[in-house]
Short mmCIF file of C-alpha atoms in Angstrom, two decimals:
data_model
loop_
_atom_site.label_atom_id
_atom_site.label_comp_id
_atom_site.label_asym_id
_atom_site.label_seq_id
_atom_site.Cartn_x
_atom_site.Cartn_y
_atom_site.Cartn_z
CA MET A 1 0.00 0.00 0.00
CA SER A 2 1.09 3.57 -0.35
CA THR A 3 2.42 6.33 1.75
CA LEU A 4 0.66 8.36 4.40
CA SER A 5 -3.03 7.85 4.92
CA SER A 6 -3.57 11.60 4.98
CA ALA A 7 -2.02 11.99 1.53
CA GLN A 8 -3.93 11.67 -1.72
CA PRO A 9 -4.35 8.03 -2.69
CA THR A 10 -2.38 6.81 -5.71
CA VAL A 11 -4.25 5.19 -8.55
CA GLY A 12 -2.40 3.30 -11.25
CA VAL A 13 -3.61 3.07 -14.83
CA LEU A 14 -2.59 -0.16 -16.56
CA ALA A 15 -0.43 1.24 -19.37
CA LEU A 16 0.14 -1.74 -21.65
CA GLN A 17 -2.09 -0.35 -24.41
CA GLY A 18 -5.19 1.81 -24.78
CA ASP A 19 -6.54 5.22 -23.76
CA VAL A 20 -4.27 5.55 -20.73
CA ARG A 21 -3.74 9.31 -21.03
CA GLU A 22 -7.47 10.07 -20.85
CA HIS A 23 -7.85 8.02 -17.66
CA LEU A 24 -4.80 9.68 -16.08
CA ALA A 25 -6.31 13.09 -16.82
CA ALA A 26 -9.76 12.14 -15.52
CA LEU A 27 -8.29 10.69 -12.30
CA ALA A 28 -6.23 13.82 -11.69
CA GLU A 29 -9.44 15.86 -12.07
CA ALA A 30 -11.10 13.52 -9.58
CA GLY A 31 -8.47 14.40 -6.98
CA VAL A 32 -6.17 11.39 -6.82
CA LEU A 33 -2.54 10.92 -7.81
CA ALA A 34 -2.59 9.04 -11.09
CA ARG A 35 0.33 7.20 -12.64
CA PRO A 36 0.82 4.67 -15.43
CA VAL A 37 1.79 1.12 -14.34
CA ARG A 38 3.37 -1.51 -16.59
CA ARG A 39 5.58 -3.58 -14.29
CA PRO A 40 4.86 -5.95 -11.38
CA GLU A 41 6.79 -3.79 -8.89
CA GLU A 42 4.79 -0.70 -9.88
CA LEU A 43 1.61 -2.50 -8.85
CA GLU A 44 2.83 -2.63 -5.27
CA GLU A 45 2.77 1.14 -4.92
CA ILE A 46 -0.87 1.84 -5.75
CA ASP A 47 -4.13 2.14 -3.79
CA GLY A 48 -6.36 1.58 -6.79
CA LEU A 49 -6.10 0.37 -10.39
CA VAL A 50 -7.80 1.47 -13.59
CA ILE A 51 -7.87 -0.84 -16.60
CA PRO A 52 -8.36 1.47 -19.57
CA GLY A 53 -10.20 1.07 -22.82
CA GLY A 54 -8.21 -0.54 -25.61
CA GLU A 55 -7.97 -3.90 -27.30
CA SER A 56 -8.60 -6.54 -24.63
CA THR A 57 -6.78 -9.34 -26.51
CA THR A 58 -3.63 -7.21 -26.79
CA MET A 59 -3.81 -6.12 -23.16
CA SER A 60 -4.32 -9.68 -21.99
CA LYS A 61 -1.34 -10.98 -24.00
CA LEU A 62 0.98 -8.22 -22.81
CA ALA A 63 -0.16 -8.69 -19.20
CA VAL A 64 0.85 -12.35 -19.38
CA ALA A 65 4.10 -11.69 -21.28
CA PHE A 66 5.31 -9.06 -18.83
CA GLY A 67 4.22 -10.87 -15.68
CA VAL A 68 1.58 -8.44 -14.42
CA LEU A 69 -1.53 -10.61 -14.80
CA ASP A 70 -0.98 -12.77 -11.70
CA PRO A 71 0.12 -9.84 -9.49
CA MET A 72 -3.01 -7.93 -10.57
CA ARG A 73 -5.16 -10.96 -9.73
CA ALA A 74 -3.48 -11.28 -6.36
CA ARG A 75 -3.89 -7.63 -5.41
CA ILE A 76 -7.46 -7.38 -6.65
CA GLY A 77 -8.24 -10.65 -4.86
CA ALA A 78 -6.87 -9.05 -1.70
CA GLY A 79 -9.24 -6.09 -2.02
CA LEU A 80 -7.45 -3.53 -4.23
CA PRO A 81 -10.15 -1.28 -5.74
CA ALA A 82 -10.26 -1.43 -9.53
CA TYR A 83 -12.24 0.21 -12.30
CA GLY A 84 -12.41 -0.99 -15.90
CA SER A 85 -13.94 0.77 -18.90
CA CYS A 86 -14.78 -1.20 -22.07
CA ALA A 87 -11.74 -3.50 -22.52
CA GLY A 88 -11.18 -2.94 -18.80
CA MET A 89 -14.65 -4.32 -18.10
CA ILE A 90 -13.71 -7.44 -20.07
CA MET A 91 -10.49 -7.74 -18.04
CA LEU A 92 -12.42 -7.60 -14.75
CA ALA A 93 -15.00 -10.21 -15.78
CA ASP A 94 -14.85 -13.71 -14.34
CA LYS A 95 -16.25 -15.07 -17.61
CA ILE A 96 -16.22 -13.75 -21.18
CA LEU A 97 -18.03 -14.69 -24.37
CA ASP A 98 -16.76 -14.09 -27.93
CA GLY A 99 -13.21 -13.66 -26.69
CA ARG A 100 -10.24 -15.51 -28.09
CA ASP A 101 -10.02 -19.10 -26.87
CA ASP A 102 -6.80 -18.40 -25.00
CA GLN A 103 -7.86 -14.97 -23.72
CA GLU A 104 -7.13 -14.53 -20.03
CA THR A 105 -8.83 -11.99 -17.81
CA ILE A 106 -7.91 -10.69 -14.38
CA GLY A 107 -11.41 -11.44 -13.15
CA GLY A 108 -12.86 -10.30 -9.86
CA ILE A 109 -16.42 -9.40 -10.80
CA ASP A 110 -18.84 -12.33 -10.86
CA MET A 111 -20.29 -11.58 -14.29
CA THR A 112 -20.32 -12.85 -17.85
CA VAL A 113 -19.34 -10.18 -20.39
CA ARG A 114 -19.83 -10.47 -24.14
CA ARG A 115 -17.03 -8.89 -26.13
CA ASN A 116 -17.91 -6.53 -29.06
CA ALA A 117 -21.53 -7.26 -28.13
CA PHE A 118 -23.05 -4.19 -29.79
CA GLY A 119 -21.34 -4.93 -33.11
CA ARG A 120 -18.54 -3.46 -35.18
CA GLN A 121 -17.38 0.18 -35.32
CA ASN A 122 -20.30 1.25 -37.54
CA GLU A 123 -22.61 0.30 -34.67
CA SER A 124 -20.59 2.25 -32.08
CA PHE A 125 -22.84 4.89 -30.53
CA GLU A 126 -23.48 7.54 -27.93
CA ALA A 127 -26.39 7.33 -25.50
CA ALA A 128 -27.26 9.03 -22.24
CA VAL A 129 -26.98 6.65 -19.28
CA GLU A 130 -28.20 7.01 -15.72
CA ILE A 131 -25.81 5.46 -13.19
CA THR A 132 -26.77 4.55 -9.63
CA GLY A 133 -24.44 6.43 -7.30
CA VAL A 134 -23.68 9.16 -9.83
CA ASP A 135 -25.79 12.25 -9.15
CA GLY A 136 -26.52 15.18 -11.43
CA GLY A 137 -28.30 13.52 -14.33
CA PRO A 138 -27.20 10.97 -16.93
CA VAL A 139 -23.65 10.74 -18.17
CA GLU A 140 -22.78 10.77 -21.85
CA GLY A 141 -22.14 7.13 -22.64
CA VAL A 142 -19.64 6.62 -25.45
CA PHE A 143 -19.83 2.97 -26.60
CA ILE A 144 -17.05 1.88 -28.96
CA ARG A 145 -17.19 -1.74 -30.18
CA ALA A 146 -18.37 -2.10 -26.64
CA PRO A 147 -19.00 -5.18 -24.52
CA TRP A 148 -22.15 -5.70 -22.50
CA VAL A 149 -22.86 -7.64 -19.34
CA GLU A 150 -24.78 -10.78 -20.17
CA SER A 151 -25.42 -11.95 -16.61
CA VAL A 152 -24.31 -11.19 -13.05
CA GLY A 153 -23.95 -13.13 -9.83
CA ALA A 154 -25.84 -12.41 -6.61
CA ASP A 155 -23.14 -10.14 -5.16
CA VAL A 156 -23.01 -7.83 -8.17
CA GLU A 157 -24.94 -4.57 -8.12
CA VAL A 158 -26.21 -3.40 -11.51
CA LEU A 159 -25.57 0.36 -11.71
CA SER A 160 -26.85 1.09 -15.18
CA ARG A 161 -29.05 -0.30 -17.93
CA LEU A 162 -29.84 1.03 -21.40
CA ALA A 163 -33.45 1.59 -22.45
CA ASP A 164 -33.60 -2.02 -23.70
CA GLU A 165 -32.43 -3.29 -20.27
CA THR A 166 -28.89 -4.14 -21.42
CA ILE A 167 -26.55 -3.98 -18.41
CA VAL A 168 -23.71 -1.50 -19.04
CA ALA A 169 -22.33 -0.65 -15.56
CA VAL A 170 -21.81 -2.82 -12.47
CA ARG A 171 -20.16 -2.80 -9.08
CA GLN A 172 -19.07 -5.61 -6.82
CA GLY A 173 -17.47 -4.40 -3.60
CA ASN A 174 -14.47 -2.27 -4.57
CA LEU A 175 -14.67 -3.22 -8.23
CA LEU A 176 -16.40 -1.04 -10.81
CA ALA A 177 -16.90 -1.61 -14.54
CA THR A 178 -18.57 0.26 -17.41
CA SER A 179 -19.17 -0.77 -21.04
CA PHE A 180 -18.66 2.86 -22.05
CA HIS A 181 -15.85 5.39 -21.86
CA PRO A 182 -16.41 8.25 -19.37
CA GLU A 183 -12.73 9.15 -19.88
CA LEU A 184 -13.54 10.44 -23.39
CA THR A 185 -16.22 12.91 -22.32
CA GLY A 186 -14.67 15.45 -19.94
CA ASP A 187 -17.32 14.48 -17.37
CA HIS A 188 -15.39 13.03 -14.42
CA ARG A 189 -18.25 11.88 -12.20
CA VAL A 190 -17.58 8.17 -12.73
CA HIS A 191 -13.91 8.70 -11.91
CA ARG A 192 -14.96 10.64 -8.80
CA LEU A 193 -17.12 7.69 -7.76
CA PHE A 194 -14.10 5.42 -8.18
CA ALA A 195 -11.84 7.87 -6.31
CA GLU A 196 -14.34 7.68 -3.44
CA ILE A 197 -14.18 3.87 -3.45
CA VAL A 198 -10.37 4.09 -3.33
CA ARG A 199 -10.42 6.60 -0.44
CA ASP A 200 -12.89 4.52 1.54
CA ALA A 201 -10.75 1.42 1.05
CA SER A 202 -7.37 2.93 1.95
CA MET B 1 -22.60 13.23 -51.69
CA SER B 2 -24.11 15.17 -48.88
CA SER B 3 -21.80 16.65 -46.31
CA THR B 4 -22.66 16.51 -42.65
CA SER B 5 -20.91 18.48 -39.98
CA PRO B 6 -19.40 16.70 -37.00
CA SER B 7 -21.82 15.86 -34.24
CA THR B 8 -20.23 16.14 -30.84
CA THR B 9 -23.36 16.40 -28.73
CA ALA B 10 -24.65 13.33 -27.00
CA PRO B 11 -28.34 12.49 -27.08
CA ALA B 12 -30.38 13.39 -24.00
CA SER B 13 -31.79 10.70 -21.76
CA GLY B 14 -34.45 8.68 -23.50
CA GLU B 15 -33.38 9.67 -27.01
CA ALA B 16 -32.28 7.01 -29.44
CA PRO B 17 -28.56 6.18 -29.53
CA VAL B 18 -26.55 8.07 -32.15
CA THR B 19 -23.93 6.40 -34.36
CA GLY B 20 -21.09 7.91 -36.38
CA THR B 21 -20.43 10.92 -34.14
CA ALA B 22 -17.01 12.58 -34.22
CA ARG B 23 -16.47 11.39 -30.65
CA VAL B 24 -17.23 7.77 -31.50
CA LYS B 25 -14.95 7.93 -34.56
CA ARG B 26 -12.05 9.68 -32.87
CA GLY B 27 -12.61 7.66 -29.70
CA MET B 28 -12.12 4.44 -31.65
CA ALA B 29 -8.59 5.58 -32.56
CA GLU B 30 -7.92 6.51 -28.92
CA GLN B 31 -8.51 2.84 -28.07
CA LEU B 32 -5.76 1.78 -30.50
CA LYS B 33 -3.09 3.90 -28.82
CA GLY B 34 0.10 2.19 -27.76
CA GLY B 35 -0.70 -0.57 -30.22
CA VAL B 36 0.48 -1.98 -33.53
CA ILE B 37 -1.70 -2.22 -36.65
CA MET B 38 -0.43 -4.81 -39.11
CA ASP B 39 -0.87 -5.21 -42.88
CA VAL B 40 -2.21 -8.66 -43.74
CA VAL B 41 -3.17 -10.22 -47.08
CA THR B 42 -4.79 -13.50 -45.96
CA PRO B 43 -6.96 -14.72 -43.06
CA GLU B 44 -3.97 -16.84 -41.92
CA GLN B 45 -1.77 -13.75 -41.65
CA ALA B 46 -4.57 -11.92 -39.84
CA LYS B 47 -4.63 -14.70 -37.24
CA ILE B 48 -0.86 -14.55 -36.82
CA ALA B 49 -1.17 -10.79 -36.28
CA GLU B 50 -3.96 -11.22 -33.72
CA ASP B 51 -1.98 -13.95 -31.95
CA ALA B 52 0.99 -11.62 -31.75
CA GLY B 53 -1.09 -8.94 -30.02
CA ALA B 54 -1.93 -6.56 -32.88
CA VAL B 55 -4.65 -4.03 -31.93
CA ALA B 56 -6.03 -4.14 -35.48
CA VAL B 57 -5.19 -5.44 -38.94
CA MET B 58 -5.15 -3.70 -42.31
CA ALA B 59 -6.68 -6.00 -44.90
CA LEU B 60 -5.18 -5.61 -48.35
CA GLU B 61 -4.46 -7.67 -51.44
CA ARG B 62 -0.77 -6.90 -51.68
CA VAL B 63 1.55 -5.36 -49.12
CA PRO B 64 3.15 -2.09 -50.27
CA ALA B 65 6.47 -3.81 -51.07
CA ASP B 66 4.66 -5.97 -53.64
CA ILE B 67 2.58 -3.09 -54.99
CA ARG B 68 5.88 -1.33 -55.56
CA LYS B 69 7.36 -4.36 -57.31
CA ASP B 70 4.33 -5.19 -59.43
CA GLY B 71 3.54 -1.67 -60.58
CA GLY B 72 0.27 -0.89 -62.37
CA VAL B 73 -2.85 0.58 -60.77
CA ALA B 74 -3.37 -0.42 -57.13
CA ARG B 75 -7.03 -0.45 -56.06
CA MET B 76 -9.27 -1.36 -53.15
CA SER B 77 -9.04 -5.06 -52.24
CA ASP B 78 -11.51 -7.75 -53.29
CA PRO B 79 -14.57 -7.72 -50.96
CA ASP B 80 -14.32 -11.51 -50.53
CA MET B 81 -10.77 -11.16 -49.32
CA ILE B 82 -11.70 -8.38 -46.85
CA GLU B 83 -14.69 -10.36 -45.59
CA GLY B 84 -12.51 -13.44 -45.12
CA ILE B 85 -10.24 -11.44 -42.85
CA ILE B 86 -13.15 -9.85 -40.96
CA ASN B 87 -14.45 -13.37 -40.25
CA ALA B 88 -11.04 -14.70 -39.24
CA VAL B 89 -10.28 -12.33 -36.35
CA SER B 90 -12.05 -10.60 -33.45
CA ILE B 91 -9.91 -7.44 -33.48
CA PRO B 92 -10.79 -4.38 -35.61
CA VAL B 93 -10.20 -4.63 -39.37
CA MET B 94 -9.15 -1.67 -41.51
CA ALA B 95 -9.03 -1.48 -45.30
CA LYS B 96 -7.69 0.98 -47.86
CA SER B 97 -9.52 3.08 -50.41
CA ARG B 98 -7.80 5.14 -53.11
CA ILE B 99 -7.44 8.87 -52.41
CA GLY B 100 -10.65 10.58 -53.53
CA HIS B 101 -12.36 7.31 -54.47
CA PHE B 102 -15.40 7.77 -52.26
CA VAL B 103 -17.23 4.86 -53.88
CA GLU B 104 -14.51 2.44 -52.80
CA ALA B 105 -14.97 3.96 -49.33
CA GLN B 106 -18.74 3.42 -49.55
CA VAL B 107 -18.11 -0.22 -50.43
CA LEU B 108 -15.74 -0.64 -47.48
CA GLN B 109 -18.32 0.89 -45.16
CA ALA B 110 -20.96 -1.49 -46.53
CA LEU B 111 -18.61 -4.42 -45.87
CA GLY B 112 -18.44 -3.36 -42.23
CA VAL B 113 -14.73 -2.54 -41.93
CA ASP B 114 -13.93 -0.69 -38.71
CA TYR B 115 -11.66 1.99 -40.20
CA ILE B 116 -10.99 3.18 -43.75
CA ASP B 117 -7.46 4.21 -44.72
CA GLU B 118 -7.64 6.73 -47.57
CA SER B 119 -4.20 5.72 -48.68
CA GLU B 120 -1.45 7.04 -50.91
CA VAL B 121 -0.20 3.45 -51.22
CA LEU B 122 -3.03 2.86 -53.69
CA THR B 123 -3.13 4.80 -56.95
CA PRO B 124 -4.96 8.11 -56.38
CA ALA B 125 -8.37 8.37 -58.08
CA ASP B 126 -8.71 12.16 -57.80
CA GLU B 127 -5.82 14.54 -58.26
CA ALA B 128 -7.53 17.46 -56.52
CA ASN B 129 -9.98 16.18 -53.92
CA HIS B 130 -9.85 13.74 -51.08
CA SER B 131 -13.07 11.97 -50.03
CA ASP B 132 -15.55 13.87 -47.86
CA LYS B 133 -15.10 11.80 -44.75
CA TRP B 134 -17.88 13.47 -42.73
CA ALA B 135 -20.36 11.72 -45.02
CA PHE B 136 -19.44 8.32 -43.56
CA THR B 137 -20.31 6.43 -40.38
CA THR B 138 -17.04 4.49 -40.65
CA PRO B 139 -14.09 6.55 -39.42
CA PHE B 140 -11.10 7.37 -41.64
CA VAL B 141 -7.36 7.46 -41.10
CA CYS B 142 -5.28 9.53 -43.54
CA GLY B 143 -1.58 10.01 -44.14
CA ALA B 144 0.27 13.31 -43.75
CA THR B 145 3.82 14.52 -44.32
CA ASN B 146 3.37 17.81 -42.46
CA LEU B 147 0.98 19.66 -40.16
CA GLY B 148 -0.91 21.50 -42.91
CA GLU B 149 -1.68 18.25 -44.66
CA ALA B 150 -2.79 16.64 -41.37
CA LEU B 151 -5.12 19.56 -40.62
CA ARG B 152 -6.62 19.53 -44.12
CA ARG B 153 -7.42 15.83 -43.71
CA ILE B 154 -8.98 16.49 -40.28
CA THR B 155 -11.04 19.28 -41.84
CA GLU B 156 -12.31 16.76 -44.38
CA GLY B 157 -13.34 14.48 -41.51
CA ALA B 158 -10.33 12.22 -40.82
CA ALA B 159 -10.60 10.83 -37.27
CA MET B 160 -6.99 9.63 -37.10
CA ILE B 161 -3.73 10.74 -38.75
CA ARG B 162 -0.64 8.73 -39.59
CA SER B 163 2.69 9.74 -41.06
CA LYS B 164 3.00 8.66 -44.67
CA GLY B 165 6.54 7.44 -44.45
CA GLU B 166 7.62 5.66 -47.61
CA ALA B 167 5.58 2.47 -47.54
CA GLY B 168 7.07 -0.78 -48.78
CA THR B 169 10.70 0.25 -48.42
CA GLY B 170 11.54 -1.09 -44.96
CA ASN B 171 13.27 2.27 -44.52
CA VAL B 172 12.06 4.38 -41.63
CA VAL B 173 13.72 7.62 -42.72
CA GLU B 174 10.64 9.22 -44.29
CA ALA B 175 8.37 8.36 -41.34
CA VAL B 176 10.92 10.01 -39.05
CA ARG B 177 10.98 13.07 -41.28
CA HIS B 178 7.18 13.36 -41.31
CA LEU B 179 6.73 12.87 -37.60
CA ARG B 180 9.48 15.36 -36.73
CA GLN B 181 7.97 17.80 -39.19
CA ILE B 182 4.46 17.52 -37.70
CA ARG B 183 5.70 17.70 -34.10
CA GLY B 184 8.02 20.61 -34.91
CA GLU B 185 5.25 22.59 -36.55
CA ILE B 186 2.95 21.95 -33.56
CA ASN B 187 5.67 23.21 -31.21
CA ARG B 188 6.09 26.36 -33.28
CA LEU B 189 2.33 27.01 -33.11
CA ARG B 190 2.44 26.67 -29.33
CA SER B 191 5.03 29.40 -29.04
CA MET B 192 3.19 31.87 -31.29
CA ALA B 193 1.33 34.94 -30.13
CA GLU B 194 -2.45 34.83 -30.67
CA ASP B 195 -2.30 37.29 -33.55
CA GLU B 196 0.35 35.24 -35.34
CA LEU B 197 -1.97 32.26 -35.64
CA TYR B 198 -3.97 33.90 -38.44
CA VAL B 199 -0.93 33.96 -40.69
CA ALA B 200 0.06 30.50 -39.49
CA ALA B 201 -3.35 29.23 -40.61
CA LYS B 202 -2.88 30.90 -43.99
CA ASN B 203 0.57 29.34 -44.41
CA LEU B 204 -0.62 25.92 -43.27
CA GLN B 205 -3.61 26.19 -45.64
CA ALA B 206 -5.83 25.03 -42.80
CA PRO B 207 -8.82 26.57 -40.97
CA TYR B 208 -7.92 29.09 -38.28
CA GLU B 209 -10.13 27.41 -35.62
CA LEU B 210 -8.31 24.12 -36.05
CA VAL B 211 -4.90 25.81 -35.98
CA LYS B 212 -5.88 27.59 -32.78
CA GLU B 213 -7.08 24.32 -31.25
CA VAL B 214 -3.75 22.64 -32.03
CA ALA B 215 -1.85 25.63 -30.60
CA THR B 216 -3.86 25.34 -27.37
CA LEU B 217 -3.77 21.54 -27.06
CA GLY B 218 -0.15 21.17 -28.13
CA LYS B 219 -1.21 18.15 -30.14
CA LEU B 220 -3.54 17.19 -32.97
CA PRO B 221 -7.21 16.86 -31.94
CA VAL B 222 -7.03 13.26 -33.23
CA VAL B 223 -4.65 10.37 -32.61
CA LEU B 224 -1.32 10.44 -34.48
CA PHE B 225 0.26 7.14 -35.53
CA SER B 226 3.43 6.42 -37.45
CA ALA B 227 3.38 4.51 -40.72
CA GLY B 228 5.75 3.68 -43.52
CA GLY B 229 9.02 1.78 -43.34
CA VAL B 230 8.93 0.28 -39.83
CA ALA B 231 10.76 -3.07 -40.02
CA THR B 232 12.23 -3.74 -36.55
CA PRO B 233 11.21 -3.43 -32.88
CA ALA B 234 13.71 -0.58 -32.54
CA ASP B 235 12.09 1.22 -35.51
CA ALA B 236 8.71 1.02 -33.74
CA ALA B 237 10.17 2.28 -30.46
CA LEU B 238 11.94 5.11 -32.31
CA MET B 239 8.64 6.32 -33.73
CA MET B 240 7.03 6.11 -30.29
CA GLN B 241 9.86 8.09 -28.70
CA LEU B 242 9.45 10.69 -31.44
CA GLY B 243 5.84 11.15 -30.33
CA ALA B 244 3.80 8.66 -32.34
CA GLU B 245 0.87 7.28 -30.35
CA GLY B 246 1.05 3.90 -32.07
CA VAL B 247 2.51 2.21 -35.12
CA PHE B 248 1.36 0.79 -38.45
CA VAL B 249 3.60 -1.95 -39.79
CA GLY B 250 3.10 -2.80 -43.43
CA SER B 251 5.50 -5.00 -45.35
CA GLY B 252 7.92 -5.20 -42.41
CA ILE B 253 6.32 -8.23 -40.77
CA PHE B 254 5.21 -10.62 -43.48
CA LYS B 255 8.21 -9.85 -45.70
CA SER B 256 10.55 -10.94 -42.91
CA GLY B 257 12.03 -14.35 -42.03
CA ASP B 258 9.84 -15.14 -39.00
CA PRO B 259 6.64 -13.05 -39.12
CA ALA B 260 5.01 -14.42 -35.91
CA GLN B 261 8.04 -13.73 -33.77
CA ARG B 262 8.78 -10.35 -35.33
CA ALA B 263 5.15 -9.27 -34.96
CA ALA B 264 5.12 -10.15 -31.25
CA ALA B 265 8.47 -8.40 -30.76
CA ILE B 266 7.25 -5.19 -32.40
CA VAL B 267 4.12 -5.24 -30.20
CA LYS B 268 6.25 -5.54 -27.05
CA ALA B 269 8.71 -2.86 -28.18
CA THR B 270 5.81 -0.48 -28.84
CA THR B 271 4.51 -0.88 -25.26
CA PHE B 272 7.99 -0.61 -23.69
CA TYR B 273 9.29 1.91 -26.23
CA ASP B 274 11.19 3.78 -23.53
CA ASP B 275 12.90 0.71 -22.06
CA PRO B 276 16.01 -0.25 -24.11
CA LYS B 277 16.45 -3.48 -22.13
CA VAL B 278 13.06 -4.77 -23.23
CA ILE B 279 13.74 -3.66 -26.81
CA ALA B 280 17.08 -5.49 -26.73
CA ASP B 281 15.45 -8.65 -25.38
CA VAL B 282 12.70 -8.79 -27.96
CA SER B 283 15.14 -7.97 -30.79
CA ARG B 284 17.14 -11.18 -30.31
CA GLY B 285 16.93 -14.04 -32.79
CA LEU B 286 14.26 -12.53 -35.03
CA GLY B 287 15.81 -13.84 -38.23
CA GLU B 288 16.03 -11.70 -41.32
CA ALA B 289 14.33 -8.33 -41.52
CA MET B 290 12.79 -7.39 -44.86
CA VAL B 291 15.28 -6.27 -47.44
CA GLY B 292 15.12 -2.50 -47.49
CA ILE B 293 15.15 0.06 -50.25
CA ASN B 294 17.22 3.20 -50.03
CA CYS B 295 14.67 5.99 -50.45
CA ASP B 296 17.21 8.15 -52.33
CA ASP B 297 17.24 5.50 -55.06
CA LEU B 298 13.48 5.82 -55.64
CA PRO B 299 12.54 7.78 -58.75
CA GLU B 300 10.30 10.76 -57.97
CA ASN B 301 7.23 9.14 -59.58
CA GLN B 302 7.53 6.07 -57.33
CA ARG B 303 7.39 8.01 -54.07
CA TYR B 304 4.02 7.39 -52.47
CA ALA B 305 4.49 10.19 -49.94
CA ASN B 306 4.13 12.73 -52.75
CA ARG B 307 0.58 11.54 -53.42
CA GLY B 308 -2.15 13.55 -51.69
CA TRP B 309 -1.99 17.26 -51.01
#
């Protein structure tokens, strides 16, 4: 764990591939120290972890190749707060559909997530989404070749559904996941929610 | 073709979802950052690329090195071939249209490709106009050799920019030149007084608002990748250290001795571009790199970077 409890918590953004910079900026706006993490030893120095948007197959491969997958599993298993958007949601899912056969996830949230569930890029869309625990009206949901949550276990709280009932945001304990990309919108309320989870946990 | 302006506003609660917005198009490229996009000509190659950790593949009939060798008119690839690659992998698939050939682009959109590369590697179809990229739901990536060219493409609706480099040569020198040029021009804009930006816009032949946005942001408003001539892990890392946000690799992988291993090595070097030890490790035992071409030996009419304006 990190430094003094009175200090700002440190949140790492998994920087193997994806929209890392946008998450770092959003976290800074949400009042935490944000830094990219790529190596096992860097994981030891953080109070929370964000898995960014990106290509989940690439992220998964690099996480295995550079020895960060097991350390992430261990820390998240031990209660490290984590938030995943899009590919990050896939990485936090215990089970995935339409992934590659050999695709490994970190897991942690008892849910089944379908990869690229909404379709290809031409089907990527924006829609307003209400999120439980995020006040001030709906957030602008940016869905890019996005996954959705097919089913959840008893301990998972569904935070958001689209008009057709599709589950697009969930929370289980200190773990948060969204199908969409709040980091692309300039609206930092979801990151503030995660920052709160990190502060409460540390 | 009707032109639509960029939509950046999200629908209000209860309204139907909106596709094809500027944010969804540009956001797609943001997701590719730190990744490698590989040229592939068969479903088998596409699978090798996906296995190696590519973030996307570029489906085409011939890699640039072969287009160069074969000569003749290079066009959009066969729809069957593109569809075969789309069905073979789960990662995004890009495909190339000729510059200004908006019907090829319409076909690629209908095929469901995830990104269209309006590419100088193919033979240009229009010597004055590029395609109106706002008219499409599918996002476009375009090549640029300098900032003015990049901004003109963004004005036409490009959601991602790449250096042109000199494709199919295995020689990174032109990509370095283009990236340094673009970055240098952005840095000069940043240091300019407000009232100097009007003349800068005139000189760049780009809209003032866009020039001002770049001066404020200190970067393009879209993702900037490197393309053209990357053949080794160190080449990829060089482009990343020079400020590219990701790398296209064309002929460099499947014209080399051991494509699978080289592809994986370039992916790793792109992630750890600032760690020479990792780059050294992944560079071992890769077998032969593609045979390169000295760009100075290319006749003027065989330089792809000169296509587009």
